[in-house]
Coordinates of C-alpha atoms in Angstrom, one line a residue:
X1 CA -12.1 -30.9 -79.0
X2 CA -11.0 -32.6 -82.1
X3 CA -12.6 -35.9 -83.1
X4 CA -11.0 -38.2 -85.7
X5 CA -12.1 -41.6 -86.9
X6 CA -10.7 -44.1 -89.4
X7 CA -13.4 -45.4 -91.8
X8 CA -11.9 -45.7 -95.3
X9 CA -15.0 -47.1 -97.0
X10 CA -17.7 -45.1 -95.2
X11 CA -19.9 -42.6 -97.2
X12 CA -20.8 -40.5 -94.2
X13 CA -20.4 -40.4 -90.4
X14 CA -22.4 -38.9 -87.5
X15 CA -20.8 -37.9 -84.2
X16 CA -23.3 -38.3 -81.3
X17 CA -22.8 -36.3 -78.1
X18 CA -24.5 -37.6 -74.9
X19 CA -25.1 -35.8 -71.6
X20 CA -24.2 -38.9 -69.6
X21 CA -23.1 -42.5 -70.1
X22 CA -26.7 -43.7 -69.3
X23 CA -28.5 -41.2 -71.6
X24 CA -30.9 -43.0 -73.9
X25 CA -30.5 -40.4 -76.7
X26 CA -27.8 -37.9 -77.8
X27 CA -28.4 -34.3 -77.1
X28 CA -26.5 -33.3 -80.3
X29 CA -25.8 -35.1 -83.6
X30 CA -23.1 -33.6 -85.7
X31 CA -23.1 -34.8 -89.4
X32 CA -19.8 -35.3 -91.1
X33 CA -19.8 -35.2 -94.9
X34 CA -16.9 -35.3 -97.4
X35 CA -15.7 -31.8 -96.2
X36 CA -14.8 -33.5 -93.0
X37 CA -12.7 -36.2 -94.6
X38 CA -8.9 -36.4 -95.2
X39 CA -7.9 -39.6 -96.9
X40 CA -9.2 -42.5 -94.7
X41 CA -9.9 -40.2 -91.7
X42 CA -13.1 -38.4 -90.8
X43 CA -12.6 -35.5 -88.4
X44 CA -14.4 -32.5 -86.9
X45 CA -13.6 -29.8 -84.3
X46 CA -16.3 -29.2 -81.7
X47 CA -16.3 -26.1 -79.4
X48 CA -17.8 -25.7 -76.0
X49 CA -17.1 -29.3 -74.7
X50 CA -14.2 -30.8 -72.8
X51 CA -13.1 -33.7 -70.6
X52 CA -16.0 -35.9 -69.5
X53 CA -18.0 -35.6 -72.7
X54 CA -19.6 -38.9 -73.7
X55 CA -19.8 -39.7 -77.4
X56 CA -20.2 -42.3 -80.1
X57 CA -20.5 -42.7 -83.8
X58 CA -22.9 -43.8 -86.5
X59 CA -21.2 -44.8 -89.7
X60 CA -22.9 -45.3 -93.1
X61 CA -21.6 -47.2 -96.1
X62 CA -22.2 -50.2 -98.4
X63 CA -22.6 -53.7 -97.0
X64 CA -19.4 -55.8 -97.3
X65 CA -19.2 -59.3 -98.9
X66 CA -21.1 -61.6 -96.6
X67 CA -23.7 -59.0 -95.8
X68 CA -22.0 -57.5 -92.7
X69 CA -20.0 -54.4 -91.8
X70 CA -21.6 -51.0 -91.8
X71 CA -24.8 -50.9 -89.7
X72 CA -25.9 -47.3 -89.0
X73 CA -28.5 -48.5 -86.5
X74 CA -25.6 -49.1 -84.1
X75 CA -23.8 -46.5 -82.0
X76 CA -20.1 -47.4 -82.2
X77 CA -17.4 -47.0 -79.7
X78 CA -14.3 -45.0 -80.7
X79 CA -11.3 -47.4 -80.7
X80 CA -9.1 -44.6 -79.5
X81 CA -11.3 -43.6 -76.5
X82 CA -9.3 -43.6 -73.3
X83 CA -12.4 -44.1 -71.1
X84 CA -15.8 -45.8 -71.5
X85 CA -19.2 -45.0 -70.0
X86 CA -22.6 -46.5 -70.2
X87 CA -21.9 -49.8 -68.5
X88 CA -25.1 -49.6 -66.4
X89 CA -27.3 -49.6 -69.5
X90 CA -25.1 -51.7 -71.9
X91 CA -26.7 -54.8 -73.5
X92 CA -24.5 -56.8 -75.8
X93 CA -27.5 -58.5 -77.5
X94 CA -28.8 -55.1 -78.7
X95 CA -25.7 -54.7 -80.9
X96 CA -26.8 -57.6 -83.1
X97 CA -29.3 -57.2 -85.9
X98 CA -31.0 -54.1 -87.2
X99 CA -32.7 -52.7 -84.1
X100 CA -31.1 -49.5 -82.8
X101 CA -29.0 -49.8 -79.7
X102 CA -28.8 -46.1 -78.9
X103 CA -30.3 -46.5 -75.4
X104 CA -28.0 -49.5 -74.5
X105 CA -24.7 -48.6 -76.1
X106 CA -21.3 -48.0 -74.6
X107 CA -19.9 -44.5 -75.1
X108 CA -16.4 -43.1 -75.3
X109 CA -15.4 -40.4 -72.8
X110 CA -13.2 -37.5 -73.7
X111 CA -10.2 -37.6 -71.3
X112 CA -6.8 -36.0 -70.9
X113 CA -3.8 -37.6 -72.6
X114 CA -1.1 -36.5 -70.2
X115 CA 2.1 -38.5 -70.0
X116 CA 3.2 -40.5 -67.0
X117 CA 5.5 -38.8 -64.5
X118 CA 8.7 -40.9 -64.8
X119 CA 10.6 -38.4 -62.7
X120 CA 8.5 -39.2 -59.6
X121 CA 8.4 -42.9 -60.4
X122 CA 11.1 -44.0 -62.9
X123 CA 11.0 -47.4 -64.5
X124 CA 12.9 -50.0 -62.4
X125 CA 14.5 -51.5 -65.6
X126 CA 15.5 -54.8 -64.1
X127 CA 17.7 -56.9 -66.4
X128 CA 16.2 -60.1 -67.8
X129 CA 18.8 -62.0 -65.6
X130 CA 17.2 -60.5 -62.5
X131 CA 13.6 -60.8 -63.5
X132 CA 11.0 -63.0 -61.9
X133 CA 7.5 -62.6 -63.3
X134 CA 4.3 -63.1 -61.3
X135 CA 1.2 -63.6 -63.4
X136 CA -1.9 -62.4 -61.6
X137 CA -5.6 -61.7 -62.1
X138 CA -6.5 -58.2 -60.8
X139 CA -10.0 -59.1 -59.7
X140 CA -8.9 -62.3 -58.0
X141 CA -5.6 -61.3 -56.2
X142 CA -7.1 -59.0 -53.6
X143 CA -10.6 -60.3 -53.2
X144 CA -12.0 -62.9 -50.8
X145 CA -12.1 -63.9 -47.1
X146 CA -8.8 -63.4 -45.5
X147 CA -7.6 -60.7 -47.9
X148 CA -5.7 -57.9 -46.2
X149 CA -7.1 -55.4 -48.6
X150 CA -9.9 -53.0 -47.6
X151 CA -13.3 -54.2 -48.8
X152 CA -13.9 -51.2 -51.0
X153 CA -10.6 -51.8 -52.8
X154 CA -10.8 -55.6 -53.2
X155 CA -10.8 -56.8 -56.8
X156 CA -9.5 -53.4 -58.1
X157 CA -6.3 -51.9 -59.4
X158 CA -5.9 -49.9 -56.3
X159 CA -6.3 -53.1 -54.3
X160 CA -3.0 -54.3 -55.8
X161 CA -1.2 -51.5 -54.1
X162 CA -2.2 -52.8 -50.7
X163 CA -0.9 -56.2 -51.8
X164 CA 2.5 -55.0 -52.8
X165 CA 4.2 -55.8 -49.5
X166 CA 3.1 -59.4 -49.8
X167 CA 4.2 -59.6 -53.4
X168 CA 7.6 -58.1 -52.6
X169 CA 8.1 -60.6 -49.9
X170 CA 8.0 -63.4 -52.5
X171 CA 11.0 -62.0 -54.3
X172 CA 9.2 -61.3 -57.6
X173 CA 10.3 -58.3 -59.7
X174 CA 7.6 -57.9 -62.3
X175 CA 3.8 -58.2 -62.1
X176 CA 2.1 -59.5 -65.2
X177 CA -1.5 -58.4 -65.1
X178 CA -4.0 -60.5 -67.0
X179 CA -6.1 -58.3 -69.3
X180 CA -7.0 -55.0 -67.8
X181 CA -8.0 -53.2 -71.0
X182 CA -11.8 -52.9 -71.2
X183 CA -13.4 -56.2 -72.0
X184 CA -17.0 -57.3 -72.4
X185 CA -18.3 -59.1 -69.2
X186 CA -21.4 -60.1 -71.2
X187 CA -19.4 -62.2 -73.7
X188 CA -20.1 -65.4 -71.9
X189 CA -22.6 -68.3 -71.8
X190 CA -26.1 -67.3 -70.6
X191 CA -26.2 -66.6 -66.9
X192 CA -22.5 -66.2 -66.6
X193 CA -20.0 -63.3 -66.9
X194 CA -16.6 -63.1 -68.7
X195 CA -14.2 -63.1 -65.8
X196 CA -10.8 -63.4 -67.4
X197 CA -10.9 -60.6 -69.9
X198 CA -9.8 -62.2 -73.2
X199 CA -12.7 -60.4 -74.9
X200 CA -11.4 -56.9 -75.7
X201 CA -13.8 -54.0 -76.2
X202 CA -11.0 -51.4 -76.3
X203 CA -7.3 -51.4 -76.5
X204 CA -7.0 -47.9 -74.8
X205 CA -9.4 -47.8 -71.8
X206 CA -9.0 -49.5 -68.5
X207 CA -11.6 -52.0 -67.6
X208 CA -14.4 -50.4 -65.5
X209 CA -14.8 -53.5 -63.3
X210 CA -11.3 -53.0 -61.9
X211 CA -11.8 -49.3 -60.9
X212 CA -12.9 -47.9 -57.6
X213 CA -16.0 -45.7 -58.0
X214 CA -18.0 -45.0 -61.1
X215 CA -16.2 -42.0 -62.6
X216 CA -14.7 -43.1 -65.9
X217 CA -12.3 -40.1 -65.7
X218 CA -10.6 -41.6 -62.7
X219 CA -9.6 -44.8 -64.4
X220 CA -6.4 -43.6 -66.0
X221 CA -5.3 -42.0 -62.8
X222 CA -5.9 -45.2 -60.8
X223 CA -3.7 -47.1 -63.3
X224 CA -1.0 -44.4 -62.8
X225 CA -1.4 -44.8 -59.0
X226 CA -0.8 -48.5 -59.2
X227 CA 2.2 -48.2 -61.6
X228 CA 3.7 -45.4 -59.4
X229 CA 3.4 -47.6 -56.3
X230 CA 5.0 -50.6 -58.1
X231 CA 7.9 -48.5 -59.5
X232 CA 8.6 -47.0 -56.1
X233 CA 8.6 -50.6 -54.6
X234 CA 11.1 -51.6 -57.3
X235 CA 8.6 -53.7 -59.3
X236 CA 7.8 -53.6 -63.0
X237 CA 4.3 -53.8 -64.4
X238 CA 3.6 -55.9 -67.6
X239 CA 0.3 -56.2 -69.3
X240 CA -1.2 -59.3 -71.0
X241 CA -2.6 -57.7 -74.2
X242 CA -5.1 -59.2 -76.5
X243 CA -4.4 -57.7 -79.9
X244 CA -5.1 -60.9 -81.9
X245 CA -8.9 -60.7 -81.8
X246 CA -11.8 -58.6 -80.4
X247 CA -15.1 -59.2 -78.6
X248 CA -17.1 -58.8 -81.8
X249 CA -16.7 -62.5 -82.7
X250 CA -17.5 -63.8 -86.2
X251 CA -19.8 -62.3 -88.7
X252 CA -22.8 -63.2 -86.6
X253 CA -21.5 -61.3 -83.5
X254 CA -22.3 -57.8 -82.3
X255 CA -21.3 -54.6 -84.0
X256 CA -19.7 -52.7 -81.2
X257 CA -16.8 -50.7 -82.8
X258 CA -14.3 -52.1 -85.3
X259 CA -16.8 -54.0 -87.4
X260 CA -19.0 -51.0 -87.9
X261 CA -16.1 -48.7 -88.8
X262 CA -14.0 -50.8 -91.2
X263 CA -14.9 -54.4 -91.2
X264 CA -12.7 -55.5 -94.1
X265 CA -9.8 -53.5 -92.8
X266 CA -9.5 -54.8 -89.2
X267 CA -10.4 -58.5 -89.7
X268 CA -8.9 -61.2 -91.9
X269 CA -11.6 -62.4 -94.3
X270 CA -11.9 -64.4 -97.5
X271 CA -13.4 -63.2 -100.7
X272 CA -16.9 -64.2 -99.6
X273 CA -16.6 -62.2 -96.4
X274 CA -16.2 -65.2 -94.1
X275 CA -14.0 -64.4 -91.1
X276 CA -10.7 -66.3 -90.9
X277 CA -10.1 -67.5 -87.4
X278 CA -6.8 -68.6 -85.9
X279 CA -7.6 -67.3 -82.4
X280 CA -10.4 -69.6 -81.5
X281 CA -12.6 -66.5 -80.8
X282 CA -14.3 -65.9 -84.1
X283 CA -12.1 -63.4 -85.7
X284 CA -8.4 -62.5 -86.4
X285 CA -7.0 -59.0 -86.4
X286 CA -5.2 -58.1 -89.6
X287 CA -2.1 -56.6 -87.9
X288 CA -0.2 -56.6 -91.2
X289 CA -2.2 -53.6 -92.5
X290 CA -0.8 -50.1 -91.9
X291 CA -3.9 -48.5 -90.3
X292 CA -4.4 -51.4 -88.0
X293 CA -0.7 -51.4 -87.0
X294 CA -1.1 -47.7 -86.3
X295 CA -3.9 -48.3 -83.9
X296 CA -2.0 -51.1 -82.1
X297 CA 1.1 -49.0 -81.7
X298 CA -1.0 -46.1 -80.4
X299 CA -2.4 -48.5 -77.8
X300 CA 1.1 -49.6 -76.7
X301 CA 2.2 -45.9 -76.5
X302 CA -1.0 -45.1 -74.5
X303 CA -0.2 -47.6 -71.8
X304 CA 3.5 -47.3 -71.8
X305 CA 4.0 -43.5 -72.1
X306 CA 0.7 -42.1 -70.7
X307 CA 0.2 -44.7 -68.0
X308 CA 3.7 -45.9 -67.3
X309 CA 3.5 -49.7 -68.1
X310 CA 6.9 -51.4 -68.4
X311 CA 6.1 -54.1 -71.0
X312 CA 3.6 -56.3 -72.7
X313 CA 2.9 -60.0 -73.1
X314 CA 1.1 -60.7 -76.4
X315 CA -1.7 -63.2 -76.2
X316 CA -1.3 -65.6 -79.2
X317 CA 1.2 -63.1 -80.4
X318 CA 2.4 -65.1 -83.4
X319 CA -1.1 -64.5 -85.0
X320 CA 0.0 -60.9 -85.4
X321 CA 2.7 -62.1 -87.8
X322 CA 0.2 -63.4 -90.3
X323 CA -0.2 -61.6 -93.6
X324 CA -2.9 -61.7 -96.3
X325 CA -4.8 -65.0 -96.4
X326 CA -3.1 -65.7 -93.0
X327 CA 0.3 -66.4 -94.6
X328 CA 3.0 -66.4 -92.0
X329 CA 5.5 -63.6 -92.5
X330 CA 9.2 -63.8 -91.7
X331 CA 9.3 -60.0 -91.2
X332 CA 6.0 -59.0 -89.8
X333 CA 5.6 -55.2 -90.2
X334 CA 4.0 -54.8 -86.7
X335 CA 7.0 -56.3 -84.9
X336 CA 9.4 -54.3 -87.1
X337 CA 7.6 -51.1 -86.3
X338 CA 7.6 -51.9 -82.5
X339 CA 11.4 -52.5 -82.6
X340 CA 12.0 -49.3 -84.6
X341 CA 10.0 -47.1 -82.2
X342 CA 12.4 -45.3 -79.9
X343 CA 9.7 -44.7 -77.3
X344 CA 9.1 -48.4 -77.0
X345 CA 12.7 -49.5 -77.1
X346 CA 13.2 -50.0 -73.3
X347 CA 10.0 -52.1 -72.7
X348 CA 10.0 -55.8 -71.9
X349 CA 8.2 -57.7 -74.7
X350 CA 7.0 -61.3 -74.4
X351 CA 4.7 -63.4 -76.7
X352 CA 3.1 -66.7 -77.0
X353 CA 4.8 -68.4 -80.0
X354 CA 1.6 -70.3 -81.0
X355 CA -1.9 -69.6 -82.3
X356 CA -5.0 -71.8 -82.8
X357 CA -4.2 -72.2 -86.5
X358 CA -1.2 -74.4 -85.9
X359 CA 1.5 -71.8 -86.3
X360 CA 4.3 -72.4 -83.7
X361 CA 7.6 -70.5 -83.9
X362 CA 9.8 -70.7 -80.9
X363 CA 13.4 -70.6 -82.1
X364 CA 12.6 -68.6 -85.1
X365 CA 10.0 -66.2 -83.6
X366 CA 10.1 -63.3 -86.0
X367 CA 11.0 -60.5 -83.6
X368 CA 14.5 -59.9 -82.3
X369 CA 13.6 -58.2 -79.0
X370 CA 10.7 -60.4 -78.0
X371 CA 10.9 -63.2 -75.5
X372 CA 8.6 -66.2 -75.9
X373 CA 6.8 -68.6 -73.6
X374 CA 8.7 -71.8 -73.6
X375 CA 5.9 -74.4 -73.6
X376 CA 8.4 -77.3 -74.1
X377 CA 9.9 -76.4 -70.7
X378 CA 6.5 -76.7 -69.0
X379 CA 5.7 -80.0 -70.7
X380 CA 9.1 -81.7 -70.2
X381 CA 9.5 -80.7 -66.5
X382 CA 5.9 -81.9 -65.8
X383 CA 6.6 -85.2 -67.5
X384 CA 9.9 -85.8 -65.7
X385 CA 8.5 -85.2 -62.2
X386 CA 5.4 -87.3 -63.1
X387 CA 7.8 -90.2 -63.8
X388 CA 7.2 -90.7 -67.5
X389 CA 9.8 -92.8 -69.4
X390 CA 12.5 -91.3 -71.5
X391 CA 12.4 -87.8 -69.9
X392 CA 15.9 -87.4 -68.5
X393 CA 17.5 -86.1 -71.7
X394 CA 14.7 -83.6 -72.2
X395 CA 15.1 -82.3 -68.6
X396 CA 18.8 -82.0 -69.1
X397 CA 18.2 -79.7 -72.1
X398 CA 15.8 -77.6 -70.1
X399 CA 18.3 -77.2 -67.3
X400 CA 20.9 -76.2 -69.8
X401 CA 18.9 -73.4 -71.3
X402 CA 17.1 -75.4 -74.0
X403 CA 19.9 -75.5 -76.6
X404 CA 17.9 -78.1 -78.6
X405 CA 15.2 -75.5 -79.1
X406 CA 17.4 -72.5 -79.9
X407 CA 19.8 -73.6 -82.6
X408 CA 22.3 -75.6 -80.4
X409 CA 23.0 -72.8 -78.0
X410 CA 21.3 -71.9 -74.7
X411 CA 18.6 -69.2 -75.1
X412 CA 19.9 -65.7 -74.7
X413 CA 18.7 -63.6 -71.8
X414 CA 15.1 -62.7 -72.1
X415 CA 14.4 -65.0 -75.0
X416 CA 13.0 -68.0 -73.0
X417 CA 10.2 -67.4 -70.5
X418 CA 10.1 -70.6 -68.4
X419 CA 7.0 -71.6 -66.5
X420 CA 5.2 -74.7 -65.0
X421 CA 1.7 -73.3 -64.8
X422 CA -0.2 -70.3 -66.2
X423 CA -3.7 -68.9 -66.1
X424 CA -5.1 -71.2 -68.8
X425 CA -4.3 -74.5 -67.3
X426 CA -4.0 -76.3 -63.9
X427 CA -2.7 -74.4 -61.0
X428 CA 0.3 -76.1 -59.4
X429 CA -1.8 -77.6 -56.6
X430 CA -4.2 -79.0 -59.1
X431 CA -1.4 -80.3 -61.3
X432 CA -0.4 -82.7 -58.5
X433 CA -4.0 -83.4 -57.4
X434 CA -5.9 -84.3 -60.6
X435 CA -5.4 -86.9 -63.4
X436 CA -7.9 -85.1 -65.6
X437 CA -9.5 -81.8 -66.0
X438 CA -12.9 -80.9 -64.4
X439 CA -14.1 -77.9 -66.5
X440 CA -17.7 -77.7 -65.2
X441 CA -18.0 -74.3 -63.6
X442 CA -18.0 -72.5 -66.9
X443 CA -20.9 -74.4 -68.4
X444 CA -18.9 -76.1 -71.1
X445 CA -19.4 -79.6 -69.6
X446 CA -15.7 -80.4 -69.7
X447 CA -15.6 -80.1 -73.5
X448 CA -13.1 -77.2 -73.5
X449 CA -9.4 -77.1 -72.6
X450 CA -6.5 -79.4 -73.4
X451 CA -6.8 -83.0 -72.3
X452 CA -3.1 -83.5 -72.4
X453 CA -1.9 -81.8 -69.2
X454 CA 0.9 -84.2 -67.9
X455 CA -0.7 -84.1 -64.4
X456 CA -0.9 -86.8 -61.8
X457 CA -3.1 -87.0 -58.7
X458 CA -0.7 -89.2 -56.7
X459 CA -3.3 -91.8 -55.9
X460 CA -6.5 -89.8 -55.2
X461 CA -8.5 -87.6 -57.5
X462 CA -8.9 -84.1 -56.0
X463 CA -8.8 -83.1 -52.3
X464 CA -7.5 -85.7 -50.0
X465 CA -7.2 -86.3 -46.2
X466 CA -4.5 -89.0 -46.5
X467 CA -1.3 -87.5 -45.0
X468 CA 1.0 -89.6 -47.1
X469 CA -0.6 -88.5 -50.3
X470 CA -0.6 -84.8 -49.3
X471 CA 3.1 -85.0 -48.2
X472 CA 4.0 -86.4 -51.6
X473 CA 2.0 -83.7 -53.4
X474 CA 3.7 -81.0 -51.4
X475 CA 7.1 -82.5 -52.2
X476 CA 6.3 -82.6 -55.8
X477 CA 5.2 -78.9 -55.7
X478 CA 8.6 -78.0 -54.3
X479 CA 10.3 -80.2 -56.9
X480 CA 8.6 -78.4 -59.7
X481 CA 9.2 -74.9 -58.3
X482 CA 12.8 -75.6 -57.6
X483 CA 13.4 -76.8 -61.1
X484 CA 11.7 -73.7 -62.5
X485 CA 13.9 -71.4 -60.4
X486 CA 17.2 -73.1 -61.0
X487 CA 16.8 -73.5 -64.8
X488 CA 18.2 -70.8 -67.1
X489 CA 15.6 -68.5 -68.4
X490 CA 13.1 -65.9 -67.0
X491 CA 10.8 -67.8 -64.6
X492 CA 7.1 -67.0 -64.4
X493 CA 5.0 -67.9 -61.4
X494 CA 1.2 -68.2 -61.4
X495 CA -0.7 -66.3 -58.8
X496 CA -1.3 -68.4 -55.7
X497 CA 0.9 -71.3 -56.6
X498 CA 3.1 -70.3 -53.7
X499 CA 0.2 -71.0 -51.3
X500 CA -1.2 -74.0 -53.2
X501 CA -4.3 -72.2 -54.6
X502 CA -6.7 -74.6 -56.2
X503 CA -9.3 -74.1 -59.0
X504 CA -11.0 -77.5 -58.3
X505 CA -9.4 -79.1 -61.3
X506 CA -10.4 -76.5 -63.8
X507 CA -7.9 -76.0 -66.6
X508 CA -9.5 -73.2 -68.6
X509 CA -10.5 -69.7 -67.5
X510 CA -14.1 -70.5 -66.5
X511 CA -14.4 -70.3 -62.7
X512 CA -13.8 -67.2 -60.5
X513 CA -10.8 -67.8 -58.3
X514 CA -9.0 -65.7 -55.8
X515 CA -5.6 -65.8 -54.1
X516 CA -7.2 -66.0 -50.6
X517 CA -9.7 -68.8 -51.4
X518 CA -8.7 -72.4 -51.5
X519 CA -5.1 -71.9 -50.3
X520 CA -3.6 -74.5 -48.1
X521 CA -0.1 -73.4 -47.2
X522 CA 2.2 -70.7 -46.2
X523 CA 4.0 -68.7 -48.9
X524 CA 7.1 -70.1 -50.5
X525 CA 9.6 -67.5 -51.5
X526 CA 12.3 -67.0 -54.1
X527 CA 15.3 -64.6 -54.3
X528 CA 15.9 -64.4 -58.0
X529 CA 16.5 -66.2 -61.3
X530 CA 19.4 -68.0 -62.9
X531 CA 20.8 -66.5 -66.1
X532 CA 22.8 -69.6 -67.1
X533 CA 26.1 -67.7 -67.3

């Protein structure tokens, strides 16, 4: 097996081989000196091992400005590992400070890198005009009382396969999966777990919590099983990818992978070593740099070519367009390389046009092939049906393809992703049932989340037994959905809105919710989207 690692400023590297993911110590340590270095890459060939081998790295080098970066007391995860083991012994807190974390670290696992069988399951390749997106949480869709999915498959990728007949009956053509790349469930307030997945530990490996069984080598095959079933059912699979930040947080966070390999390379920092944060998560990935772009592109090829994924939705994607000192770039090199890659040319690409640093580029989003979430559509449609003053002109623009937002002409096919609700806000049922957010389940005491949600409770806050109030709420739900489906653009539906799923007034990803819990109605269905032609 050949091992290769990017660590431009390192002075030496050790490759650690473990018998199992739970092993407290390596059975072999292979030192890499300058003879094992080619440019920025450290590499070694090891005989007598194969798929299933667990491994990690120790990397030595000078401390970076700010006193962080290299920390050889930590065993580091390979950013290119396609599988991860050691979840049963992993402790996030041990990756902070100078105490060794060898007994509680995550390990990469050597896997195959075969390509997806597109002959047996070709991409559906729906046009944007015929696309209806359904945003869902893998752990929540198939879990809960009333779920038709077998108990051992609930909350898993394979459990989605059993849910496909239901999803097809809704008329949706593309499933957008909230993060399924490995994330850190321990990146959460004390006593809670990270449920939603916007805390990436790896951009290559599937999340262990969504797999059936404990064999990390089966993870990639389970992804392929899901994608194959979706393709054969005529449905595309899009991934919500978090390339804008990692789970390592700011300079006080754990050293898990990227920080210990090339801290100054992967993260935007100032001259003092302070992390620059436009993601709200402590760090910002420097996607403008060649070696970082190469890793992100390898991730996209891994999921698209090896696992069959049909497209990507970039969380806070505009953050990836920032250059040195966070300057916005009109021609971001990452987006240009994505568009120039022939193997990524037929994928559906969607991005959020905003980040937490105030950058918002909708009409002039700096990527020709990338659609964007139309947040103005969401806000204006909500305000109109809530009855706010001076909303008719704005609604007319949204029903005409938002020409006021796209240079005087309706948005071209695939450019405007229209939606009323998404994972990080009210569900549709809660939008018509609450005047204000109730973010208590995640331990943030209602301090998090946007206070400006354009919601209306129709007279009673929260659940209600008044038949007149409930009838009005149900009518408003249909008004909102009908507006979404009739308007030009690519409509996106949130999991469970068709059956009035509630999160109890929570607007931020903080409480575990499932499709089958808290639903109060029969499914509403759609037969397609309007392209505005």
